[in-house]
PDB file of C-alpha atoms in Angstrom:
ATOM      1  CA  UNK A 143      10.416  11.645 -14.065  1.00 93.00           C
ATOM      2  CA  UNK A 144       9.422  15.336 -14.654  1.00 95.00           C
ATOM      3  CA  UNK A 145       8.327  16.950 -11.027  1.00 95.00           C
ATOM      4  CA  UNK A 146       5.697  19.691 -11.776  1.00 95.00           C
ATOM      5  CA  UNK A 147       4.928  22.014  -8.826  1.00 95.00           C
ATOM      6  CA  UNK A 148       6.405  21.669  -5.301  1.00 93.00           C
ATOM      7  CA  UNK A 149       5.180  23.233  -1.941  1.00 93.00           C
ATOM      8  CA  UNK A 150       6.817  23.476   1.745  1.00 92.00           C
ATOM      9  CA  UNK A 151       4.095  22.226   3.960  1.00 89.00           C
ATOM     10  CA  UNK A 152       3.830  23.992   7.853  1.00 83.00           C
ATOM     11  CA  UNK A 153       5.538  20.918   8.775  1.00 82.00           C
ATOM     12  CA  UNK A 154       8.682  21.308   7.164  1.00 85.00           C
ATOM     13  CA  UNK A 155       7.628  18.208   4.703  1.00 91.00           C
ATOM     14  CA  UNK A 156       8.480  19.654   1.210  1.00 94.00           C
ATOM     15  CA  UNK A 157       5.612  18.067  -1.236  1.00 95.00           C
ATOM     16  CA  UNK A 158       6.322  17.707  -4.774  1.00 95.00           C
ATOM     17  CA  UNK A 159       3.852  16.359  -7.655  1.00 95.00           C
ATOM     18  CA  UNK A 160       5.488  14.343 -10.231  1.00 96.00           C
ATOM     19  CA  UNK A 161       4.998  12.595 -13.732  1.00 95.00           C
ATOM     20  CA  UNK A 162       6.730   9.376 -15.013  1.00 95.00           C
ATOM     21  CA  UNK A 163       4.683   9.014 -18.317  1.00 92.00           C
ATOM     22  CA  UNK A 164       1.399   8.756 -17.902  1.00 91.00           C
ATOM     23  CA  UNK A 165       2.012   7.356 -14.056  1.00 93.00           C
ATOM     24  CA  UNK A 166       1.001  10.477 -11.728  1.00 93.00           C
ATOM     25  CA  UNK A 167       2.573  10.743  -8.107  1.00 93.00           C
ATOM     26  CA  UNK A 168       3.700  12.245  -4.919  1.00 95.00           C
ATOM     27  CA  UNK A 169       6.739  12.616  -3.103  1.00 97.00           C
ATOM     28  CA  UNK A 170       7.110  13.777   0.229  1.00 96.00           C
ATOM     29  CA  UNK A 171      10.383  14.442   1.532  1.00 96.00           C
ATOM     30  CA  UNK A 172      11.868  15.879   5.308  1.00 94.00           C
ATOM     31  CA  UNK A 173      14.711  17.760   3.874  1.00 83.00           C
ATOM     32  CA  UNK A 174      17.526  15.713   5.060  1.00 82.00           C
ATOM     33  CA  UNK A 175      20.355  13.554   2.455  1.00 80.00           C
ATOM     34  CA  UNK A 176      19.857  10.396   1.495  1.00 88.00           C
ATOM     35  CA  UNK A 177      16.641   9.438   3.815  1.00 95.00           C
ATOM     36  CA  UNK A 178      14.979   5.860   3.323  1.00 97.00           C
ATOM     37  CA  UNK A 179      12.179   5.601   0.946  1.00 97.00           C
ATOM     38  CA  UNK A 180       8.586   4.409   1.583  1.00 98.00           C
ATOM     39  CA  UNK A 181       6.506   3.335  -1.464  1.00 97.00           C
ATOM     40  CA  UNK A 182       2.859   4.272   0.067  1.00 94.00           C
ATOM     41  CA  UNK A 183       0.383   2.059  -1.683  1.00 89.00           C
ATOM     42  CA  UNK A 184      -3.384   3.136  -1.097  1.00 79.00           C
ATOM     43  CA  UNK A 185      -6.185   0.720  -1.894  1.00 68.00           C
ATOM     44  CA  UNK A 186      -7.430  -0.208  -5.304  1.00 60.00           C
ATOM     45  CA  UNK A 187      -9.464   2.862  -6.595  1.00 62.00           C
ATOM     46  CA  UNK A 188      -8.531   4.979  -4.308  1.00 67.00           C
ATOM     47  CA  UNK A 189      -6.723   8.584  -5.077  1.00 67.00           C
ATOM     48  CA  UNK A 190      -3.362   9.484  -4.455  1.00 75.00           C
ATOM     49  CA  UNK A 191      -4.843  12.693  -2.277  1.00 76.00           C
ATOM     50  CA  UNK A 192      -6.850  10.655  -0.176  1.00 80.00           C
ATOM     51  CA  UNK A 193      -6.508  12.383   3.224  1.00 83.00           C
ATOM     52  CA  UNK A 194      -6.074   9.366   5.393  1.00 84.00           C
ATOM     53  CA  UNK A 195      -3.297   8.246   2.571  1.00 86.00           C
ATOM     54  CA  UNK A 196      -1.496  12.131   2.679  1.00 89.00           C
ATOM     55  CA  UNK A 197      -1.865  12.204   6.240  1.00 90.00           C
ATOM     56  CA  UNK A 198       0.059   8.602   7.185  1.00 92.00           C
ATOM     57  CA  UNK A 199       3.213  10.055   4.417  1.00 93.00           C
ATOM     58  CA  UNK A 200       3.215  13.399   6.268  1.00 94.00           C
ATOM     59  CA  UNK A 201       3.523  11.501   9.449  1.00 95.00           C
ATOM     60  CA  UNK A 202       6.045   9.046   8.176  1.00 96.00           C
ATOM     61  CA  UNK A 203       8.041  12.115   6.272  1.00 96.00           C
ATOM     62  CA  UNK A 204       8.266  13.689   9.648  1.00 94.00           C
ATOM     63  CA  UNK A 205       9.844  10.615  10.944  1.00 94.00           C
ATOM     64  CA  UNK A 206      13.032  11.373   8.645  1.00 95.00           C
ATOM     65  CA  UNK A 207      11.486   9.077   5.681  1.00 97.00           C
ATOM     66  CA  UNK A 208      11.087   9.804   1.975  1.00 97.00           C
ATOM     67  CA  UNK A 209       7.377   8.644   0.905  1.00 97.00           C
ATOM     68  CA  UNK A 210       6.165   8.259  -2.122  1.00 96.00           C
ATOM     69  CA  UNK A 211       2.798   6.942  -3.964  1.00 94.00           C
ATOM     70  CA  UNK A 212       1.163   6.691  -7.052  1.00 93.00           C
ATOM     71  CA  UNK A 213      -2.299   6.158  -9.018  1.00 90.00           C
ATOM     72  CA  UNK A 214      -2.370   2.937 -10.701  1.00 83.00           C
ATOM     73  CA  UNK A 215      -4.014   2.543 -13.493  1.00 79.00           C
ATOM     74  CA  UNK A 216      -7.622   2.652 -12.765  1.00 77.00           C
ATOM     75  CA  UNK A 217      -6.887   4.666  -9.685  1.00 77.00           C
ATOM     76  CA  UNK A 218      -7.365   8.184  -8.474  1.00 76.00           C
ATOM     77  CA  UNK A 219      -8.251   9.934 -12.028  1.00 74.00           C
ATOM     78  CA  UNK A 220      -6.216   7.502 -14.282  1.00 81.00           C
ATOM     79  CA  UNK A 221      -9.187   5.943 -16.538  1.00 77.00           C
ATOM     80  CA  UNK A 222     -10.862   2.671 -15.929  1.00 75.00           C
ATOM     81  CA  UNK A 223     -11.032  -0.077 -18.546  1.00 74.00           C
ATOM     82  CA  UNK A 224     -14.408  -0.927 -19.850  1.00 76.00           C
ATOM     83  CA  UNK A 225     -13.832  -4.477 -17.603  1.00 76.00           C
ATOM     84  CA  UNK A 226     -13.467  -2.337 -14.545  1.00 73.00           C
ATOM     85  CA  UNK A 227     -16.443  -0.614 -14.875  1.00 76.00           C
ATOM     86  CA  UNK A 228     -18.151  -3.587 -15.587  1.00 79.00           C
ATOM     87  CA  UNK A 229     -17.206  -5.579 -12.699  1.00 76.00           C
ATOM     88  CA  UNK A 230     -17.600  -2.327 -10.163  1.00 77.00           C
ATOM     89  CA  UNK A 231     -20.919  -2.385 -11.391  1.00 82.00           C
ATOM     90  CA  UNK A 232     -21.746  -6.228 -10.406  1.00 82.00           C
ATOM     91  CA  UNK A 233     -19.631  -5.596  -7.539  1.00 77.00           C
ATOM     92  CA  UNK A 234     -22.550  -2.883  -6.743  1.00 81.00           C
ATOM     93  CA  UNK A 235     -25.138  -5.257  -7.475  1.00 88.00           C
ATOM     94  CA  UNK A 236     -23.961  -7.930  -5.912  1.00 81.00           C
ATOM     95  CA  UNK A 237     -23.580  -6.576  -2.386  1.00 77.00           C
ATOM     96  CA  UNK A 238     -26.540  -5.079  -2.538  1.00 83.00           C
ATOM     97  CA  UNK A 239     -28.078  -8.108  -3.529  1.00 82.00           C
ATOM     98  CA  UNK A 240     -26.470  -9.676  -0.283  1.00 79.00           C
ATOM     99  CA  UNK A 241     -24.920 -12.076  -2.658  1.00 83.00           C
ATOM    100  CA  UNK A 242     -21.303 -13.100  -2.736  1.00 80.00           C
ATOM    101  CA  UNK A 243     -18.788 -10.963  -3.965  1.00 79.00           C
ATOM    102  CA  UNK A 244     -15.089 -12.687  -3.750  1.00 82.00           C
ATOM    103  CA  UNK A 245     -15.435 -13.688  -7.771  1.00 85.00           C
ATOM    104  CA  UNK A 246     -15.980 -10.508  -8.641  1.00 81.00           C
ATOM    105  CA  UNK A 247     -13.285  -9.351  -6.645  1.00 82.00           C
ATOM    106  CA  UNK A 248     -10.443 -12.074  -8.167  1.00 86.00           C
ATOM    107  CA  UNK A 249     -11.594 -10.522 -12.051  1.00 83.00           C
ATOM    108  CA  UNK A 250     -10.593  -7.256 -11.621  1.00 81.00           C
ATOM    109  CA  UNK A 251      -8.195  -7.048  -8.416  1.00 86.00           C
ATOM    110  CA  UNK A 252      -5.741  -9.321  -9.722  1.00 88.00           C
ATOM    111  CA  UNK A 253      -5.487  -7.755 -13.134  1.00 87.00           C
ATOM    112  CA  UNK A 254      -4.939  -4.345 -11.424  1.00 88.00           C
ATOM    113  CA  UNK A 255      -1.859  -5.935  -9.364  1.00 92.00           C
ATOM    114  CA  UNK A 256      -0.280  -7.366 -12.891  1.00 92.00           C
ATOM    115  CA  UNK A 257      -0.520  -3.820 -14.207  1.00 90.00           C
ATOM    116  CA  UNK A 258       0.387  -1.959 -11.210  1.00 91.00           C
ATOM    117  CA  UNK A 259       3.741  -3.751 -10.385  1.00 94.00           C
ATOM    118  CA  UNK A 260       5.764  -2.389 -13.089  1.00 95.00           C
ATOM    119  CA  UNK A 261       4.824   0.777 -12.982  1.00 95.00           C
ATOM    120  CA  UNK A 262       5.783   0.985  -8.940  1.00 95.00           C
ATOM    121  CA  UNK A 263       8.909  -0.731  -9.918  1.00 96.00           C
ATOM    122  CA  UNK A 264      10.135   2.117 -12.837  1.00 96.00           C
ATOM    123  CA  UNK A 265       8.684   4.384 -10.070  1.00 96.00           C
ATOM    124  CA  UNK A 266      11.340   3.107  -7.636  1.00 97.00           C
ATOM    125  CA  UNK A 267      13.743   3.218 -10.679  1.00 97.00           C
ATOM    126  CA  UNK A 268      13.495   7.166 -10.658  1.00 97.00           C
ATOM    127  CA  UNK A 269      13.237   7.755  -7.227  1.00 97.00           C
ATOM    128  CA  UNK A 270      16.298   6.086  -6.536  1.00 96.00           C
ATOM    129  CA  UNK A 271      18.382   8.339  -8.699  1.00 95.00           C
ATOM    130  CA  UNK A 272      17.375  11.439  -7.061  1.00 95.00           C
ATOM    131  CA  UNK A 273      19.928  12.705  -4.313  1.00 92.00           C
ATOM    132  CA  UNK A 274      17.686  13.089  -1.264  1.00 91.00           C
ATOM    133  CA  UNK A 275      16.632   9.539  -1.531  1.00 95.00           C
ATOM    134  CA  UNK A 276      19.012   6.744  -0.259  1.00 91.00           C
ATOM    135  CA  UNK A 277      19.308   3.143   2.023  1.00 89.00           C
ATOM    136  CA  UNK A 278      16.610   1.009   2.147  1.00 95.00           C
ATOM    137  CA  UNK A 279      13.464   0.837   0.771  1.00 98.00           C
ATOM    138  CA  UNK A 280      10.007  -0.389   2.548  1.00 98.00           C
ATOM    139  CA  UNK A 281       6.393  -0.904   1.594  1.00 97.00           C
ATOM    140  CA  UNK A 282       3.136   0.432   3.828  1.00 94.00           C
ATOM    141  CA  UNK A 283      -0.118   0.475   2.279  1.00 84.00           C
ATOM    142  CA  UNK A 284      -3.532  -0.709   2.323  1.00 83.00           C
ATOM    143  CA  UNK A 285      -3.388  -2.343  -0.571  1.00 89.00           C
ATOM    144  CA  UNK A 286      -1.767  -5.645   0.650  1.00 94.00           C
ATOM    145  CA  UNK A 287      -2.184  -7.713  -2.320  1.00 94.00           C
ATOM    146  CA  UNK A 288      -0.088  -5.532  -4.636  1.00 94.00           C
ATOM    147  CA  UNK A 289       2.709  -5.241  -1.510  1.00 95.00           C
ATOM    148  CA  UNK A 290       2.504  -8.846  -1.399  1.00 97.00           C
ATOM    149  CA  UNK A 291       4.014  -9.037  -5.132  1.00 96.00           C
ATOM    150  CA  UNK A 292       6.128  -6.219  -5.160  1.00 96.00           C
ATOM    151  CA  UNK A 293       7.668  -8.184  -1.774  1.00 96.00           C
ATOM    152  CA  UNK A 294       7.976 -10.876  -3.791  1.00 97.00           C
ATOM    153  CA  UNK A 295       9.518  -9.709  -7.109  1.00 97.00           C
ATOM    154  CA  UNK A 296      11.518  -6.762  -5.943  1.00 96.00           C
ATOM    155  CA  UNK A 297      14.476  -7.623  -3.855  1.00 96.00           C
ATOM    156  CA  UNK A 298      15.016  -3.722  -3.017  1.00 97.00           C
ATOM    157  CA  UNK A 299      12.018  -3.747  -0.478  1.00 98.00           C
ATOM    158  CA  UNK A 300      13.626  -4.723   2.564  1.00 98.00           C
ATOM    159  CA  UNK A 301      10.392  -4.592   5.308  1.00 98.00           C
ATOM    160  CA  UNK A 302       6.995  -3.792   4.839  1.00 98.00           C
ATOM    161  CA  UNK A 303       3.444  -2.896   6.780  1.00 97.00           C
ATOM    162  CA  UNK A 304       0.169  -4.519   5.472  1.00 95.00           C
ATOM    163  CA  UNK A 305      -3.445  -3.567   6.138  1.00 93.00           C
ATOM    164  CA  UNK A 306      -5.731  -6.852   6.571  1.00 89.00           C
ATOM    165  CA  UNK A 307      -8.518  -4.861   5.514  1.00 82.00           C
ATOM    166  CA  UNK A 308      -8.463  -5.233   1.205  1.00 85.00           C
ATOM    167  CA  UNK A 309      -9.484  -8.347  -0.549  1.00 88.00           C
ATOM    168  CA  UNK A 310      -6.328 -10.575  -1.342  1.00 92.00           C
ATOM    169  CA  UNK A 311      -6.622 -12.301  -4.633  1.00 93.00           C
ATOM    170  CA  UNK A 312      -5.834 -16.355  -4.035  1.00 93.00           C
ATOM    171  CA  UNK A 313      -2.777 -15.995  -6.281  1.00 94.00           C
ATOM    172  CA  UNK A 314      -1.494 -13.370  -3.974  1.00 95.00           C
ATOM    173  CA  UNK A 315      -2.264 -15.707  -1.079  1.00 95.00           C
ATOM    174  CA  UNK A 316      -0.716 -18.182  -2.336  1.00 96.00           C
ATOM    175  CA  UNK A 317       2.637 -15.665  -2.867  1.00 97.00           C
ATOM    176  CA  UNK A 318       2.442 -15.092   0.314  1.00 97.00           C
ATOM    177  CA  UNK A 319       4.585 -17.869   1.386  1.00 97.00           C
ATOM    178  CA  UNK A 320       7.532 -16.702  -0.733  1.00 97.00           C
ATOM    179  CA  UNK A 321       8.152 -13.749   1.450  1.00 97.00           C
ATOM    180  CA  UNK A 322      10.789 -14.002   4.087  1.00 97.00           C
ATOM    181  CA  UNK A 323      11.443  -9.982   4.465  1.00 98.00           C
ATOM    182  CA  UNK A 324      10.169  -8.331   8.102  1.00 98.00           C
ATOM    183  CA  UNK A 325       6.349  -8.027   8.412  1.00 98.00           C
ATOM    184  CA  UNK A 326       3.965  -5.908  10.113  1.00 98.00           C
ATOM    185  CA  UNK A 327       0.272  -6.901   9.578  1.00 97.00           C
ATOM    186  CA  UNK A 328      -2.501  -4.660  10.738  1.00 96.00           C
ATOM    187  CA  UNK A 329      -6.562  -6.543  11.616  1.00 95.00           C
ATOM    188  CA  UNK A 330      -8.798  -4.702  11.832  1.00 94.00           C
ATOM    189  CA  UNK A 331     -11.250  -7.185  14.385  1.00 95.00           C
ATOM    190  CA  UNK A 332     -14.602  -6.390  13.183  1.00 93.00           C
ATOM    191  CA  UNK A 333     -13.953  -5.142  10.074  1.00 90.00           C
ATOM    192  CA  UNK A 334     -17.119  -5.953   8.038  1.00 81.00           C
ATOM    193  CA  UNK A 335     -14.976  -6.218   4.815  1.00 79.00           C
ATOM    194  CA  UNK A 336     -13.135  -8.816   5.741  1.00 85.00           C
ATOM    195  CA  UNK A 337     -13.477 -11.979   7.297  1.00 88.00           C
ATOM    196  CA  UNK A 338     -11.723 -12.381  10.495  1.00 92.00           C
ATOM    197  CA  UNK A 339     -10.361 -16.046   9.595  1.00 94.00           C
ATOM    198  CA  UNK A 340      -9.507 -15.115   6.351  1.00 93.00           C
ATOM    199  CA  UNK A 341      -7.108 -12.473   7.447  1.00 94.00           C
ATOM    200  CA  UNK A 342      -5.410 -15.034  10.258  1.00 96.00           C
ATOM    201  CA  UNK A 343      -5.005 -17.509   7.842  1.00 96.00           C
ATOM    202  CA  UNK A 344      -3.172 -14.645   5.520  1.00 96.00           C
ATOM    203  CA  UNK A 345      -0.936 -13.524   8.416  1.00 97.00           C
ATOM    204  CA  UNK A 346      -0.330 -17.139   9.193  1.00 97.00           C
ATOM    205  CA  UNK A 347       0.852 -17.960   5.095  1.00 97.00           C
ATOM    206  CA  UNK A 348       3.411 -15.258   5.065  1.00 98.00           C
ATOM    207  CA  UNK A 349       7.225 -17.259   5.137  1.00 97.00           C
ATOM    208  CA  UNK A 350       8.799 -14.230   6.865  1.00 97.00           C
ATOM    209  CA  UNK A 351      10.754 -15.710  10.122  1.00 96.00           C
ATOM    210  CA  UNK A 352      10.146 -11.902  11.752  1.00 97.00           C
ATOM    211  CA  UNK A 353       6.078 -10.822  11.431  1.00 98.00           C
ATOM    212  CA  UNK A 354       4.430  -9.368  13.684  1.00 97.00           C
ATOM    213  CA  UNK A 355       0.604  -9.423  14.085  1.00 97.00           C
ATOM    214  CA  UNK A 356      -1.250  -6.077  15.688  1.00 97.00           C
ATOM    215  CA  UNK A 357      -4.949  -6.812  16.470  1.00 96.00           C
ATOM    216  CA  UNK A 358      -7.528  -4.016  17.170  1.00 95.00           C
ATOM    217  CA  UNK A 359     -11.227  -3.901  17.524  1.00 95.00           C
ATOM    218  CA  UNK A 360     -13.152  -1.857  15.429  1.00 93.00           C
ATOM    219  CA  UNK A 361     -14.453  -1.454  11.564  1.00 90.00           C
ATOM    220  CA  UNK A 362     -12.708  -1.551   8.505  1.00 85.00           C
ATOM    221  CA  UNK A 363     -11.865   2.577   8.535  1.00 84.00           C
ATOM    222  CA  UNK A 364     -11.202   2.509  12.720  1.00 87.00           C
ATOM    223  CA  UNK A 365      -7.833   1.643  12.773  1.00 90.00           C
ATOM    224  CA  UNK A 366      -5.819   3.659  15.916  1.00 92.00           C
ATOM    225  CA  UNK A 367      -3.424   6.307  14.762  1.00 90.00           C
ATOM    226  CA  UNK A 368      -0.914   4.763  17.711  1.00 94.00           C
ATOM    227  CA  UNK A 369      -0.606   2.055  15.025  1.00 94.00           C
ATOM    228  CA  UNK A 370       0.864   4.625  12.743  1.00 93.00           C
ATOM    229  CA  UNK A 371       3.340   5.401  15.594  1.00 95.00           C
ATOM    230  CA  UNK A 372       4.355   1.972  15.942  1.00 95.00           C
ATOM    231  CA  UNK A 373       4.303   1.307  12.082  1.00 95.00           C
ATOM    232  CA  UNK A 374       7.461   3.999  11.967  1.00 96.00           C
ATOM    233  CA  UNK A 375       8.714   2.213  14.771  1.00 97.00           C
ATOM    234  CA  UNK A 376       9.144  -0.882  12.609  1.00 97.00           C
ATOM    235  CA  UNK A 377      10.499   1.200   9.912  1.00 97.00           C
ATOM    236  CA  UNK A 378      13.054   2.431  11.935  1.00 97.00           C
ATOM    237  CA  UNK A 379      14.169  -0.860  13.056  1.00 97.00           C
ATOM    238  CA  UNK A 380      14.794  -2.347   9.750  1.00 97.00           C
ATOM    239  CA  UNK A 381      15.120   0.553   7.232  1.00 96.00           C
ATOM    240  CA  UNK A 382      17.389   3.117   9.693  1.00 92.00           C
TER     241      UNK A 382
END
């Protein structure tokens, strides 16, 4: 891992920019020893900087948490295969064609998960030998179907927050019943994205004894920022 420029933000979050081969990523830290780590996962596509996705770490950071996220391949300004391309372009055509999109979805989501596991796992390698990170390690992202195998593969994840909002490849839903680590699940009511039922029936899947379901009207992007509040709240019950 090879950290190449660093910044104090008016917060007191210290922001570094790092490199593990070709995987680029952040890591936010509050400037305390051994604070918990959060692997920050944003949705398929989108870049590490997004705002909402720098704002939630800052947040979380302030909390007394060590964040971190990366671009996937594919993601951010890591390139696309020719096979992404092609299936964001009948993904394009499709919904404007009002026709249905969940094939398209399972060719190219699913292959991004199987490529985007390992590298978050040799991520969490590094990050773990670094001083200022230490204890437990959780998951919060919006991309729920690569948390959903990373719970599942990597025993090191001890809780983790999921967005209802991204499309959840069937093999992922059917994962879903293999994880029995502390859930909370975020539905968005009317989110126009993703059906309603669909979502339940995820929540319902998941084989944790301890999950907790938080429900709020509103689109896909309207999500309260109280429910990043309580999202550190569960953090700090199972990761502090």
């Amino acid at each position: 891992m090879q950290f190449t420029s660093e910044q104090r933000l008016d917060d007191g979050v210290l922001e570094c920019e790092f490199t593990l081969g070709e995987i680029p990523g952040t890591l936010w830290t509050p400037g305390i020893a051994s604070a918990p780590l959060v692997l920050m996962a944003h949705n398929n596509g989108l870049p590490k900087a997004d705002p909402r996705l720098v704002a939630r770490a800052r947040y979380t950071t302030a909390r007394g948490y060590a964040v971190a996220t990366i671009d996937a391949a594919g993601c951010g300004d890591r390139p696309r295969s020719a096979a992404q391309e092609q299936a964001r372009a009948d993904l394009r055509r499709a919904m404007q064609a009002g026709e249905p999109v969940d094939e398209i979805f399972e060719s190219f989501i699913g292959p991004m998960v199987e490529k985007a596991v390992p590298e978050w796992q040799m991520t969490l390698d590094a990050l773990l030998e670094l001083p200022e990170i230490g204890g437990r390690v959780g998951y919060s992202g919006g991309w729920t179907a690569l948390g959903i195998r990373l719970a599942v593969v990597e025993p090191r994840i001890a809780a983790a927050g999921f967005f209802a909002g991204g499309f959840v490849p069937r093999a992922q839903r059917e994962e879903a019943r293999q994880i029995t680590i502390p859930l909370l699940f975020l539905l968005q009511w009317d989110d126009e994205g993703n059906p309603r039922q669909r979502a339940l029936d995820l929540f319902d899947a998941f084989g944790s004894k301890e999950k907790t379901l938080h429900a709020n009207a509103g689109g896909h992007t309207g999500t309260p920022w109280f429910e990043l509040e309580d999202g550190c709240r569960f953090l700090d019950r199972h990761l502090k």
